Amino acid sequence: MVLRVRGRALPDGRWLDLYADGDRWATDPVPGADLVAEGWLLPGLVDAHTHPGAESPGQPLDPDMLRADLHDHVAAGVTMIRAPGIAGEPPAWFGADPDVPRAVHAGPWIAQHDTFFDGWGRRADLADLPGVAAEQARRTGWAKIITDWHPGDEPVPAEVLRETVRRVHEIGGRLAVHSQHAAGGAAAVAAGVDSLEHGMCLDPALLSQMAAQGTALTPTLATITDSLHRVEQQPDSPRRRWYLSGAGVHAALAAAAAEAGVTLLAGTDSRPHGRVADEVRALVAAGVPADAALGAASWTARSYLGLDGLVDGAPADVVVYDADPRTDLSTLDRPVVVVLRGTVRHHR
């Protein structure tokens, strides 16, 4: 059976009829196609920073939880995820089975010794980081380095990150880095990494360089600002002062990044899964234009991860809404239909 959707397609709002016989869109009419929805059409949503399959930091990957988490993503309209760090080697069905989103992942987090969560990731000496990251990227396309961790820790030096970028790019991979301290963020930007995850405490003066060299920012704004309120209640400490200073201006950083032309990616980095709409709303509340915030969770993120939007020959993913989500962001919580790989996976 050929599936059909029609409506106003974002980002440009043009009227579009789409047909899917399998996992590719076509615009040539197909007589007798089954019209499953009409409304406002978004290319399938993307959560570009999510770690499904583990209940809490340090716990092993649970395949049953992994599938349940991915189903939560699909119900929210997410048809593509990027897991920049995952708790274990994912099963063969990850990113491939028809009922779960498309996916890319960076394997286990890569960190210096005595940093990051116990039980998660792998530890390496500074001299070994480039080789470890390149080996991971060769297998999965991405690697992820924890550039900094606790306040006062020495971040991974820019020269080590620069060599890591060179080695990863040499084999056709991409490098994401976790950074929440000014020095770590500066090192990551100087090295030309592909994506900066979180980016808290980043010097806004570096945003123009990020835009020029194509370093994306995944600010995970909603989870950072949610944590801000909890940290405010804690006793004074260096960690509290660091977090409040960075998280308190993180929304302004995200807005400045959008204005500077940095590629923004929407990522949730939290449980429960399927809440990328919260990140879109957090970005808009911070001052990011609605088109840019929606793009960060849809067409911009898809393009960044190598997927076309709603055009002939593109993967057959779409989320249909009954109103324009740019004018009412609460619409994102009420998808009418979610089509993944040319099949309806959610129907309101």
Coordinates of C-alpha atoms in Angstrom, one line a residue, residues 16-319:
L16 CA 3.1 19.5 -0.8
D17 CA 1.7 16.1 -1.6
L18 CA 4.0 13.2 -0.6
Y19 CA 3.8 9.5 -1.4
A20 CA 5.7 6.7 0.2
D21 CA 5.9 3.2 -1.2
G22 CA 8.6 1.9 1.2
D23 CA 11.2 4.2 2.7
R24 CA 11.4 7.0 0.2
W25 CA 9.3 10.0 -0.6
A26 CA 8.0 10.8 -4.0
T27 CA 6.0 13.8 -5.2
D28 CA 4.5 12.1 -8.4
P29 CA 0.9 11.3 -7.7
V30 CA 0.0 7.6 -7.1
P31 CA -3.6 6.7 -7.8
G32 CA -5.3 5.0 -4.9
A33 CA -2.7 6.0 -2.4
D34 CA -3.9 5.9 1.3
L35 CA -4.2 9.5 2.6
V36 CA -3.2 9.1 6.3
A37 CA -3.0 12.7 7.3
E38 CA -3.3 16.3 6.2
G39 CA -2.0 19.4 8.0
W40 CA 1.4 21.0 8.8
L41 CA 4.3 18.8 7.8
L42 CA 7.7 18.7 9.5
P43 CA 10.5 16.4 8.4
G44 CA 10.8 13.8 11.2
L45 CA 12.1 15.3 14.5
V46 CA 15.6 14.7 15.7
D47 CA 17.0 14.4 19.3
A48 CA 20.7 15.1 18.7
H49 CA 21.8 14.4 22.3
T50 CA 20.1 11.5 24.0
H51 CA 21.4 8.5 25.9
P52 CA 18.6 5.9 25.9
G53 CA 18.8 2.5 27.5
A54 CA 20.1 3.1 31.0
E55 CA 18.1 4.3 34.1
S56 CA 20.9 6.4 35.6
P57 CA 24.6 7.3 35.1
G58 CA 26.9 4.3 35.4
Q59 CA 24.3 1.6 34.9
P60 CA 24.7 -0.9 32.0
L61 CA 22.7 -0.8 28.8
D62 CA 19.3 -2.5 29.2
P63 CA 18.0 -3.6 25.7
D64 CA 14.4 -3.7 26.9
M65 CA 14.7 -0.2 28.3
L66 CA 16.5 0.9 25.2
R67 CA 13.5 -0.1 23.0
A68 CA 11.0 1.4 25.4
D69 CA 13.0 4.7 25.4
L70 CA 13.1 4.7 21.6
H71 CA 9.4 4.1 21.4
D72 CA 8.9 7.2 23.6
H73 CA 10.9 9.2 21.1
V74 CA 8.8 8.0 18.2
A75 CA 5.6 8.8 19.9
A76 CA 6.9 12.4 20.3
G77 CA 7.7 12.6 16.5
V78 CA 11.4 11.8 16.8
T79 CA 12.5 9.7 13.8
M80 CA 16.3 10.2 14.2
I81 CA 18.5 10.3 17.2
R82 CA 22.2 10.8 17.8
A83 CA 23.6 9.2 21.0
P84 CA 26.9 11.0 21.7
G85 CA 27.9 8.3 24.2
I86 CA 26.0 5.1 25.1
A87 CA 26.1 2.8 28.0
G88 CA 27.1 -0.3 26.0
E89 CA 27.3 -1.8 22.6
P90 CA 23.8 -1.4 21.2
P91 CA 22.0 -4.5 19.7
A92 CA 21.9 -5.0 16.0
W93 CA 18.3 -3.7 15.8
F94 CA 19.3 -0.3 17.2
G95 CA 18.6 2.3 14.5
A96 CA 17.4 -0.4 12.1
D97 CA 14.2 -2.0 13.3
P98 CA 11.0 -0.4 11.8
D99 CA 9.6 0.6 15.1
V100 CA 12.6 2.6 16.4
P101 CA 14.2 5.8 15.2
R102 CA 17.1 6.0 12.8
A103 CA 20.2 6.4 14.9
V104 CA 23.9 7.2 15.0
H105 CA 26.0 6.8 18.0
A106 CA 29.5 7.5 19.3
G107 CA 30.0 4.3 21.3
P108 CA 31.2 4.7 24.9
W109 CA 32.2 8.1 26.2
I110 CA 36.0 8.6 26.1
A111 CA 37.5 10.4 29.1
Q112 CA 40.7 11.0 31.0
H113 CA 41.4 8.9 34.0
D114 CA 39.6 9.9 37.2
T115 CA 36.8 11.7 35.4
F116 CA 33.3 11.1 34.3
F117 CA 30.8 8.6 35.8
D118 CA 32.0 5.4 37.2
G119 CA 30.9 2.4 35.1
W120 CA 30.4 4.4 31.9
G121 CA 32.8 5.0 29.0
R122 CA 36.5 4.2 28.7
R123 CA 39.5 6.0 30.1
A124 CA 42.6 6.8 28.2
D125 CA 45.9 8.7 28.7
L126 CA 46.1 12.0 26.8
A127 CA 48.6 10.5 24.3
D128 CA 46.1 7.7 23.5
L129 CA 43.0 9.8 23.1
P130 CA 43.4 10.5 19.3
G131 CA 43.8 6.8 18.5
V132 CA 41.0 5.6 20.7
A133 CA 38.6 8.2 19.2
A134 CA 39.7 7.4 15.6
E135 CA 39.1 3.7 16.3
Q136 CA 35.6 4.4 17.6
A137 CA 34.7 6.7 14.7
R138 CA 35.9 4.1 12.2
R139 CA 33.3 1.7 13.6
T140 CA 30.3 4.0 14.2
G141 CA 31.1 7.3 12.4
W142 CA 31.3 9.4 15.6
A143 CA 33.4 9.5 18.7
K144 CA 32.7 11.5 21.9
I145 CA 35.4 12.9 24.3
I146 CA 34.7 14.3 27.7
T147 CA 36.9 17.5 27.4
D148 CA 36.3 18.7 31.0
W149 CA 34.5 17.5 34.1
H150 CA 34.9 18.8 37.6
P151 CA 35.7 22.5 38.4
G152 CA 39.4 22.8 38.7
D153 CA 40.3 19.8 36.6
E154 CA 42.7 20.2 33.7
P155 CA 40.7 20.0 30.4
V156 CA 42.0 18.0 27.5
P157 CA 44.5 20.4 25.8
A158 CA 43.7 21.9 22.5
E159 CA 46.7 20.3 20.8
V160 CA 45.4 16.8 21.8
L161 CA 41.9 17.7 20.6
R162 CA 43.4 19.1 17.4
E163 CA 45.2 15.8 16.7
T164 CA 42.1 13.9 17.6
V165 CA 40.1 15.9 15.1
R166 CA 42.7 15.2 12.4
R167 CA 42.8 11.5 13.1
V168 CA 39.0 11.2 13.2
H169 CA 38.5 13.3 10.0
E170 CA 41.2 11.3 8.3
I171 CA 39.0 8.2 8.4
G172 CA 35.8 10.1 7.6
G173 CA 34.4 10.3 11.1
R174 CA 33.2 13.2 13.3
L175 CA 34.1 14.2 16.8
A176 CA 31.7 15.5 19.5
V177 CA 33.0 16.8 22.8
H178 CA 31.4 17.4 26.2
S179 CA 32.3 20.7 27.7
Q180 CA 30.9 22.8 30.5
H181 CA 33.9 24.9 31.5
A182 CA 35.4 27.9 29.7
A183 CA 38.8 26.4 29.2
G184 CA 37.5 23.1 27.8
G185 CA 35.1 24.9 25.4
A186 CA 37.9 27.2 24.2
A187 CA 40.1 24.2 23.5
A188 CA 37.4 22.4 21.6
V189 CA 36.7 25.4 19.4
A190 CA 40.4 26.0 18.8
A191 CA 40.7 22.3 17.7
G192 CA 37.8 22.6 15.3
V193 CA 35.6 19.8 16.7
D194 CA 32.4 18.9 14.9
S195 CA 30.0 19.5 17.7
L196 CA 30.2 21.1 21.1
E197 CA 27.9 19.4 23.6
H198 CA 26.4 21.6 26.3
G199 CA 29.0 24.4 25.8
M200 CA 28.2 25.9 29.2
C201 CA 30.6 28.7 30.2
L202 CA 31.7 29.1 26.6
D203 CA 33.1 32.6 25.8
P204 CA 30.6 34.2 23.4
A205 CA 33.5 35.7 21.5
L206 CA 34.2 32.2 20.1
L207 CA 30.8 31.9 18.5
S208 CA 31.8 33.5 15.2
Q209 CA 34.7 31.1 14.9
M210 CA 32.4 28.2 15.5
A211 CA 30.0 29.4 12.8
A212 CA 32.9 29.9 10.4
Q213 CA 34.4 26.5 10.9
G214 CA 31.1 24.6 11.1
T215 CA 31.3 23.6 14.8
A216 CA 27.7 22.9 15.9
L217 CA 26.4 23.6 19.4
T218 CA 24.0 21.3 21.2
P219 CA 23.2 23.4 24.2
T220 CA 20.9 20.9 26.0
L221 CA 19.3 24.1 27.4
A222 CA 16.2 22.7 29.0
T223 CA 18.0 20.2 31.2
I224 CA 20.7 22.7 32.2
T225 CA 18.2 25.4 33.2
D226 CA 16.0 22.8 35.0
S227 CA 19.1 21.8 37.1
L228 CA 19.8 25.5 37.8
H229 CA 16.8 25.7 40.2
R230 CA 17.9 22.6 42.1
V231 CA 21.5 23.7 42.4
E232 CA 20.4 27.1 43.7
Q233 CA 19.1 25.3 46.8
Q234 CA 22.5 23.6 47.6
P235 CA 25.0 25.0 50.1
D236 CA 27.8 27.2 48.8
S237 CA 30.7 25.3 47.1
P238 CA 33.0 25.8 44.2
R239 CA 30.8 23.5 42.1
R240 CA 27.7 25.5 43.0
R241 CA 29.3 28.8 42.1
W242 CA 30.6 27.3 38.8
Y243 CA 27.2 25.9 37.9
L244 CA 25.2 29.0 38.7
S245 CA 27.6 31.2 36.8
G246 CA 27.4 29.1 33.6
A247 CA 23.8 27.9 33.7
G248 CA 22.6 31.4 34.6
V249 CA 23.7 32.8 31.2
H250 CA 23.3 29.6 29.1
A251 CA 20.1 30.8 27.6
A252 CA 21.7 34.0 26.5
L253 CA 24.6 31.9 25.0
A254 CA 22.2 29.8 22.9
A255 CA 20.4 32.9 21.6
A256 CA 23.8 34.5 20.7
A257 CA 24.9 31.3 19.0
A258 CA 21.8 31.4 16.7
E259 CA 22.4 35.1 16.0
A260 CA 26.0 34.4 15.1
G261 CA 25.0 31.7 12.6
V262 CA 26.2 28.7 14.6
T263 CA 24.4 25.4 13.7
L264 CA 22.2 24.7 16.7
L265 CA 21.1 21.1 17.4
A266 CA 18.3 20.2 19.8
G267 CA 19.2 17.6 22.4
T268 CA 17.5 16.6 25.7
D269 CA 20.2 14.6 27.6
S270 CA 17.6 13.5 30.2
R271 CA 14.9 11.1 31.1
P272 CA 12.1 10.6 30.4
H273 CA 12.7 10.3 26.7
G274 CA 10.6 11.9 24.0
R275 CA 10.8 15.5 25.2
V276 CA 12.6 17.3 22.4
A277 CA 9.6 19.7 22.2
D278 CA 10.7 21.0 25.7
E279 CA 14.1 21.8 24.2
V280 CA 12.6 23.7 21.3
R281 CA 10.5 25.7 23.7
A282 CA 13.5 26.4 25.9
L283 CA 15.4 27.7 22.9
V284 CA 12.5 30.0 21.8
A285 CA 12.1 31.3 25.4
A286 CA 15.8 32.1 25.4
G287 CA 15.4 34.3 22.3
V288 CA 16.2 31.8 19.5
P289 CA 13.8 32.5 16.6
A290 CA 11.1 29.8 16.3
D291 CA 12.2 28.8 12.8
A292 CA 15.8 28.2 14.0
A293 CA 14.6 26.4 17.2
L294 CA 12.4 24.1 15.1
G295 CA 15.1 23.5 12.6
A296 CA 17.4 22.5 15.4
A297 CA 15.0 19.6 16.1
S298 CA 14.1 18.9 12.5
W299 CA 15.4 20.0 9.1
T300 CA 18.7 21.6 10.3
A301 CA 19.5 18.6 12.5
R302 CA 18.6 16.1 9.7
S303 CA 20.8 17.9 7.2
Y304 CA 23.7 17.9 9.7
L305 CA 23.3 14.2 10.2
G306 CA 23.1 13.5 6.5
L307 CA 19.3 13.2 5.9
D308 CA 17.2 15.1 3.4
G309 CA 13.9 16.7 4.3
L310 CA 10.6 16.5 2.5
V311 CA 11.9 16.1 -1.1
D312 CA 11.9 13.4 -3.7
G313 CA 14.0 10.4 -2.8
A314 CA 14.4 11.5 0.9
P315 CA 13.9 9.0 3.7
A316 CA 10.1 8.8 4.3
D317 CA 9.8 10.4 7.7
V318 CA 7.3 13.1 8.6
V319 CA 5.4 14.5 11.6

